[in-house]
Coordinates of C-alpha atoms and ligand atoms in Angstrom, one line a residue:
X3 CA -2.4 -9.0 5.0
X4 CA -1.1 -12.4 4.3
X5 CA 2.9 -11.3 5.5
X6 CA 1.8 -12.8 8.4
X7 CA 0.2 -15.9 7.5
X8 CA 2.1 -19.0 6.6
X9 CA 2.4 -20.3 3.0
X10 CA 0.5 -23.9 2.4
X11 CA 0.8 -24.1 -0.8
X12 CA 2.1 -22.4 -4.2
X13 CA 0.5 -23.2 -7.6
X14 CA 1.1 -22.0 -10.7
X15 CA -1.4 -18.8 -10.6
X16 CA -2.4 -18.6 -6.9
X17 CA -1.1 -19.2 -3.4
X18 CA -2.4 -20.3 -0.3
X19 CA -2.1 -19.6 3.1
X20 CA -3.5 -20.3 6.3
X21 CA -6.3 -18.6 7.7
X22 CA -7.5 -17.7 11.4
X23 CA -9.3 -20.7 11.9
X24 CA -8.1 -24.2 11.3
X25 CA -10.6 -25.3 8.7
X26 CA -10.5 -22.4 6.1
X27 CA -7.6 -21.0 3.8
X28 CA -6.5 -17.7 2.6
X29 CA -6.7 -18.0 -1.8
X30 CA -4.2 -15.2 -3.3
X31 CA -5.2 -15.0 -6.8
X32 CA -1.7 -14.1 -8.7
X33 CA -1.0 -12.1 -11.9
X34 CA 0.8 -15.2 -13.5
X35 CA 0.0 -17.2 -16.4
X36 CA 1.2 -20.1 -17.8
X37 CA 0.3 -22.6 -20.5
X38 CA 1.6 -25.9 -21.9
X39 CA 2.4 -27.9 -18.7
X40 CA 3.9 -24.6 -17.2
X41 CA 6.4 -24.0 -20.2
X42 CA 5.0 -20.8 -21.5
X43 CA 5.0 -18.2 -18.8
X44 CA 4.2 -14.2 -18.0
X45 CA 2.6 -12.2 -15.8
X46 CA -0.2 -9.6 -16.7
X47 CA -0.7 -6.7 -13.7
X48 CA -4.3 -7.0 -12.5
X49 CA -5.0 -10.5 -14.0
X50 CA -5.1 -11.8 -10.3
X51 CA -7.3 -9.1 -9.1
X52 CA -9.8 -10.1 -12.5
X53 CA -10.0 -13.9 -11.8
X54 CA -10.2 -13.1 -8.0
X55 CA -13.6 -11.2 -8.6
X56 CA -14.9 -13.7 -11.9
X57 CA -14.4 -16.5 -9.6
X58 CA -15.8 -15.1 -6.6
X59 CA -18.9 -14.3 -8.9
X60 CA -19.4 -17.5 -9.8
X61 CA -19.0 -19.3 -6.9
X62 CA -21.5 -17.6 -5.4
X63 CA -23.8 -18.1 -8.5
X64 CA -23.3 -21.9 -8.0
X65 CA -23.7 -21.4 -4.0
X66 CA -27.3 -20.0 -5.1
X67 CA -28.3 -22.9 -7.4
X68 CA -27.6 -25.7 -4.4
X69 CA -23.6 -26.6 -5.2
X70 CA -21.4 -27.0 -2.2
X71 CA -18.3 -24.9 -2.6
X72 CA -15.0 -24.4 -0.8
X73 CA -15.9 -20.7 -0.9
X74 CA -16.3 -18.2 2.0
X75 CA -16.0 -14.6 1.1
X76 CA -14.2 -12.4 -1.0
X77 CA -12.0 -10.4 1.6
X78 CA -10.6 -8.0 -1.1
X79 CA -9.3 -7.9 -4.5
X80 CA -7.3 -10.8 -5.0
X81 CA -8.0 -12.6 -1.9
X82 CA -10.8 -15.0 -1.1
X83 CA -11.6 -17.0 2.2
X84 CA -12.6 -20.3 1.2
X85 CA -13.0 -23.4 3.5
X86 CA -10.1 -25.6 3.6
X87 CA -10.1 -29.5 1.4
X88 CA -8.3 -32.2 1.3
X89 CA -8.2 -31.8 -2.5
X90 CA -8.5 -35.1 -5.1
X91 CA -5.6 -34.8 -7.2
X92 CA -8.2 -34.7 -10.5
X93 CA -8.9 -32.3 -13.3
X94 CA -12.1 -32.5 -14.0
X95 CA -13.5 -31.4 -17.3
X96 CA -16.7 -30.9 -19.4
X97 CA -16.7 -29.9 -23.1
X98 CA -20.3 -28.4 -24.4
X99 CA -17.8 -27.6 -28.1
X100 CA -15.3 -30.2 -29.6
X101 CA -11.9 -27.9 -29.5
X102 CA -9.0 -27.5 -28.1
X103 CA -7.1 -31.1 -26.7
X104 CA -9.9 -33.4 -28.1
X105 CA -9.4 -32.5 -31.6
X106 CA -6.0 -33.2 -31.2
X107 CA -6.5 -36.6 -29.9
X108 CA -10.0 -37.9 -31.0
X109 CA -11.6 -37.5 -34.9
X110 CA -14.6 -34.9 -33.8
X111 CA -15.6 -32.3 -36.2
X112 CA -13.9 -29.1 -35.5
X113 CA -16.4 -26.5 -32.9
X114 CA -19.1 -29.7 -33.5
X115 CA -21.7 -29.2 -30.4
X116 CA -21.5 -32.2 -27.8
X117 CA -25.0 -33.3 -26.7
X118 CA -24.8 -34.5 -24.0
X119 CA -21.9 -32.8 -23.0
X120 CA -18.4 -34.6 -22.4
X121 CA -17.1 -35.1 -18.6
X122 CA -13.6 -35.7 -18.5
X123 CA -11.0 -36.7 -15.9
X124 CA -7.3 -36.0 -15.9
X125 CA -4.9 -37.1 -13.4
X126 CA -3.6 -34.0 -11.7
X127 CA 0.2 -34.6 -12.1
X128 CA 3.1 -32.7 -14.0
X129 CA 5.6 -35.3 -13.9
X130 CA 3.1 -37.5 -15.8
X131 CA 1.7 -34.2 -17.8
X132 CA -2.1 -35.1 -16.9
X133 CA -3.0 -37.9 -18.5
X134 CA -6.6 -38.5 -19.0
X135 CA -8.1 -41.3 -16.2
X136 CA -10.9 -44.3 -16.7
X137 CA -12.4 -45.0 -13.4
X138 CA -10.6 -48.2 -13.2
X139 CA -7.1 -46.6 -12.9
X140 CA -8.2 -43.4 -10.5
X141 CA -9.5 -46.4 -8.1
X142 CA -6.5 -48.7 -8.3
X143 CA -4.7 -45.2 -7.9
X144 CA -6.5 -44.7 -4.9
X145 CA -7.6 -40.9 -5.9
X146 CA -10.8 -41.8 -5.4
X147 CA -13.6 -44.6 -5.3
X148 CA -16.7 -45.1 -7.6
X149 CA -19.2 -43.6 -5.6
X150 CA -16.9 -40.6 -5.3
X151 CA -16.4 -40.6 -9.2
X152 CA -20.2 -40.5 -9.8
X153 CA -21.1 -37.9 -6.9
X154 CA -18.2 -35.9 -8.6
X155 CA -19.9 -36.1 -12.5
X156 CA -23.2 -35.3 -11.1
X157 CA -22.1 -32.2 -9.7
X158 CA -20.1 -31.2 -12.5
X159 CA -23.0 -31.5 -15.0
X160 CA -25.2 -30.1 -12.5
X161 CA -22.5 -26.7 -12.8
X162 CA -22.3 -27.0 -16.1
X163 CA -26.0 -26.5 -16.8
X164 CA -26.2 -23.5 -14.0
X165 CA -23.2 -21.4 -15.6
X166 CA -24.0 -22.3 -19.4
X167 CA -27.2 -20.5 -18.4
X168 CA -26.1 -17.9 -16.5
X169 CA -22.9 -16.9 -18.9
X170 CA -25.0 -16.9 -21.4
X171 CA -27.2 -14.2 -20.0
X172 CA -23.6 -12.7 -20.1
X173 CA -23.1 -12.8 -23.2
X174 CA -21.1 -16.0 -22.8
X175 CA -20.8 -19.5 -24.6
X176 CA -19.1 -21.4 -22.2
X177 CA -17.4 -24.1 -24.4
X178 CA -15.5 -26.1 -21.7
X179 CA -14.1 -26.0 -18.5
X180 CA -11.7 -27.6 -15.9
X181 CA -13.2 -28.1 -12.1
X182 CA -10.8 -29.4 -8.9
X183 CA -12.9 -31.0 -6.4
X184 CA -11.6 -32.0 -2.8
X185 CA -13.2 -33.5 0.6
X186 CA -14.1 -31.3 4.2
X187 CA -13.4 -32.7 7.1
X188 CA -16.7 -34.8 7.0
X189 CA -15.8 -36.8 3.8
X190 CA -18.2 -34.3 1.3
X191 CA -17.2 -34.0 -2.1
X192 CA -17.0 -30.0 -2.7
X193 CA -15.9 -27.8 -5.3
X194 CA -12.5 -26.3 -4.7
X195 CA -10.0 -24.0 -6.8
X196 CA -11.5 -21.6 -9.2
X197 CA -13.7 -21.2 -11.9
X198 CA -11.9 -18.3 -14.7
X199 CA -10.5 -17.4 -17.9
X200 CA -7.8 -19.8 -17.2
X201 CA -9.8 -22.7 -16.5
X202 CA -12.4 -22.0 -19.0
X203 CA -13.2 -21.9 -22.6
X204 CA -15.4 -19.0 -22.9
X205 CA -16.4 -17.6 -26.8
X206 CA -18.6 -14.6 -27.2
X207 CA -22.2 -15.5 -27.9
X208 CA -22.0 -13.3 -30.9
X209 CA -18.9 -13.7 -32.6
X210 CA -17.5 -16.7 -31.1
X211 CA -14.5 -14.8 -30.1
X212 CA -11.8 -15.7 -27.3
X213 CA -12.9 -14.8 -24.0
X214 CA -10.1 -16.9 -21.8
X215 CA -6.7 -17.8 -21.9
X216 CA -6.6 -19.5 -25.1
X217 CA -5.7 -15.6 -26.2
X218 CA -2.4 -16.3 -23.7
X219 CA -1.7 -19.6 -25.6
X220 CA -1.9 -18.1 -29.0
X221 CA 0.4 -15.6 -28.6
X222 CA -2.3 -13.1 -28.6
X223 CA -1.1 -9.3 -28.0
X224 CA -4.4 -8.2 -25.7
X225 CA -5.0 -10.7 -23.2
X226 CA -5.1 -8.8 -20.3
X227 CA -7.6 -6.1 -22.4
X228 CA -10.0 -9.8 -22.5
X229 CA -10.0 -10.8 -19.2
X230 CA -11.2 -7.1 -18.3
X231 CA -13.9 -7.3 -20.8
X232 CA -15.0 -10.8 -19.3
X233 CA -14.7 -9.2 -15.5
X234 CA -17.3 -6.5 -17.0
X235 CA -19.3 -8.8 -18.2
X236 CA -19.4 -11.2 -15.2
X237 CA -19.4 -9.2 -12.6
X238 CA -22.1 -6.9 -11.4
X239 CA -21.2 -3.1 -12.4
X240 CA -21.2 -2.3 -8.4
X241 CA -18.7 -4.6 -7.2
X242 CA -16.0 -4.0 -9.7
X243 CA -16.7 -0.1 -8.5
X244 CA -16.6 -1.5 -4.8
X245 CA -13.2 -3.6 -5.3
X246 CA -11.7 -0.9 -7.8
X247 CA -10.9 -3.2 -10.6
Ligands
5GP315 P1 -8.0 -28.9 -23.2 O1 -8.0 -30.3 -22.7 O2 -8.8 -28.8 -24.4 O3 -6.7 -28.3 -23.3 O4 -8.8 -28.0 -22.0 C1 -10.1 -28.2 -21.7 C2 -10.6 -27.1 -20.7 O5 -10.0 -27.4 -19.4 C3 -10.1 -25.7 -21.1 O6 -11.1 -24.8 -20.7 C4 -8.8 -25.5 -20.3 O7 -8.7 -24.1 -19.9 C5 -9.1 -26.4 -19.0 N1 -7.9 -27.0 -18.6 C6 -7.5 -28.3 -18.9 N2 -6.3 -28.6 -18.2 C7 -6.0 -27.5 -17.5 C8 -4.9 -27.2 -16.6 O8 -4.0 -27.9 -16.4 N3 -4.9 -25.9 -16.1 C9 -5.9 -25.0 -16.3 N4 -5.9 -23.8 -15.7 N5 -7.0 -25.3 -17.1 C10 -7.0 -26.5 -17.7

């Protein structure tokens, strides 16, 4: 489907490509992975096709709840129709659960719960490896101005609270996440890229297992096996009969 459309844009796990009409883009979900900066790479048949359908899900759960989003429609497995952004070049990231980079740069206790949870912004930039922002230097940067900074950490705890509760109806603790954010052609602030296994902390309720691509980081033998179990638990029974994952 997409031979025919031209490339935009290729990041690390998806591509994407133009669409019909001016304002929306084509997202191809890929099978690779990569971790640490992009130094740690492979590629797991079907991971695309997963994220494609966990992200889709999502989306939609956050279109429900009142958050503007850059997506359209899921056209098939691996390949979603999403309105096109003139993306701000930030990772933006909440923590519910003190792991991962924080512990490694801040004293917190180990898995201690953060109350009210932690919004974070990185600068969106390999040569500098993402450094994490204050609001002073993204403005003097020019990525973005303050009232754009606060619309952008109202929305993002706004998510937060609608997929903490709906994951963990799942099944799901969702520990952190990363969220890219860009403008329409209007100047609105929407939510862009995807929200998966490989932007997400996600433990099992129960055990406090690794749902997400932390299992990739570690070295872990069964990653692929996870993000199937996290499709299944996401994604209603139906679809992932419908779009033969
Ligand atoms: P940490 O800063 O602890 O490594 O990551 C915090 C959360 O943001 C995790 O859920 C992680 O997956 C996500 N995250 C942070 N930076 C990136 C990134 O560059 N790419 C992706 N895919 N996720 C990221």
């Amino acid at each position: 489907m997409n031979d025919s459309k031209k490339l935009m844009y290729a990041g690390k796990a998806k591509d994407i490509y133009e669409a019909e009409d001016d304002d929306k883009v084509i997202v191809i979900f890929r099978d690779d992975i990569t971790a640490g900066d992009g130094e740690k790479k492979a590629n797991f048949q079907g991971k695309g096709n997963c994220n494609s359908l966990i992200s889709s899900k999502l989306f939609e759960v956050l279109e429900e709840n009142g958050i503007p989003t850059h997506y359209l429609d899921l056209i098939e497995t691996g390949s979603v129709l999403s309105k096109k952004l003139q993306m701000i070049p930030l990772e933006v990231i909440a923590r519910n659960i003190a792991t991962g980079s924080l512990l490694k740069r801040f004293p917190f206790e180990k898995n201690q719960k953060l109350d009210p949870p932690i919004i974070q912004m990185d600068y969106k930039n390999d040569e500098y490896h993402d450094p994490m922002l204050n609001d002073e230097i993204t403005i003097a940067l020019g990525i973005a101005t303050q009232e754009d900074l606060d619309e952008i950490r109202k929305i993002t705890l706004k998510i937060n609270n609608i997929l903490s509760e709906f994951l963990k109806e799942k099944g799901i603790l969702l520990v952190d996440f990363k969220l890219e954010f860009g403008k329409d052609s209007e100047g609105n602030i929407i939510l862009g890229d995807e929200i998966s296994p490989d932007t997400c902390r996600y433990w099992d309720i129960k055990t406090l297992e690794t749902l997400d691509k932390d299992s990739f980081r570690q070295g872990q033998e069964n990653v692929m096996d996870i993000y199937e179990q996290v499709c299944a638990m996401i994604v209603d029974e139906k679809d992932i009969e419908r779009w033969e994952i």
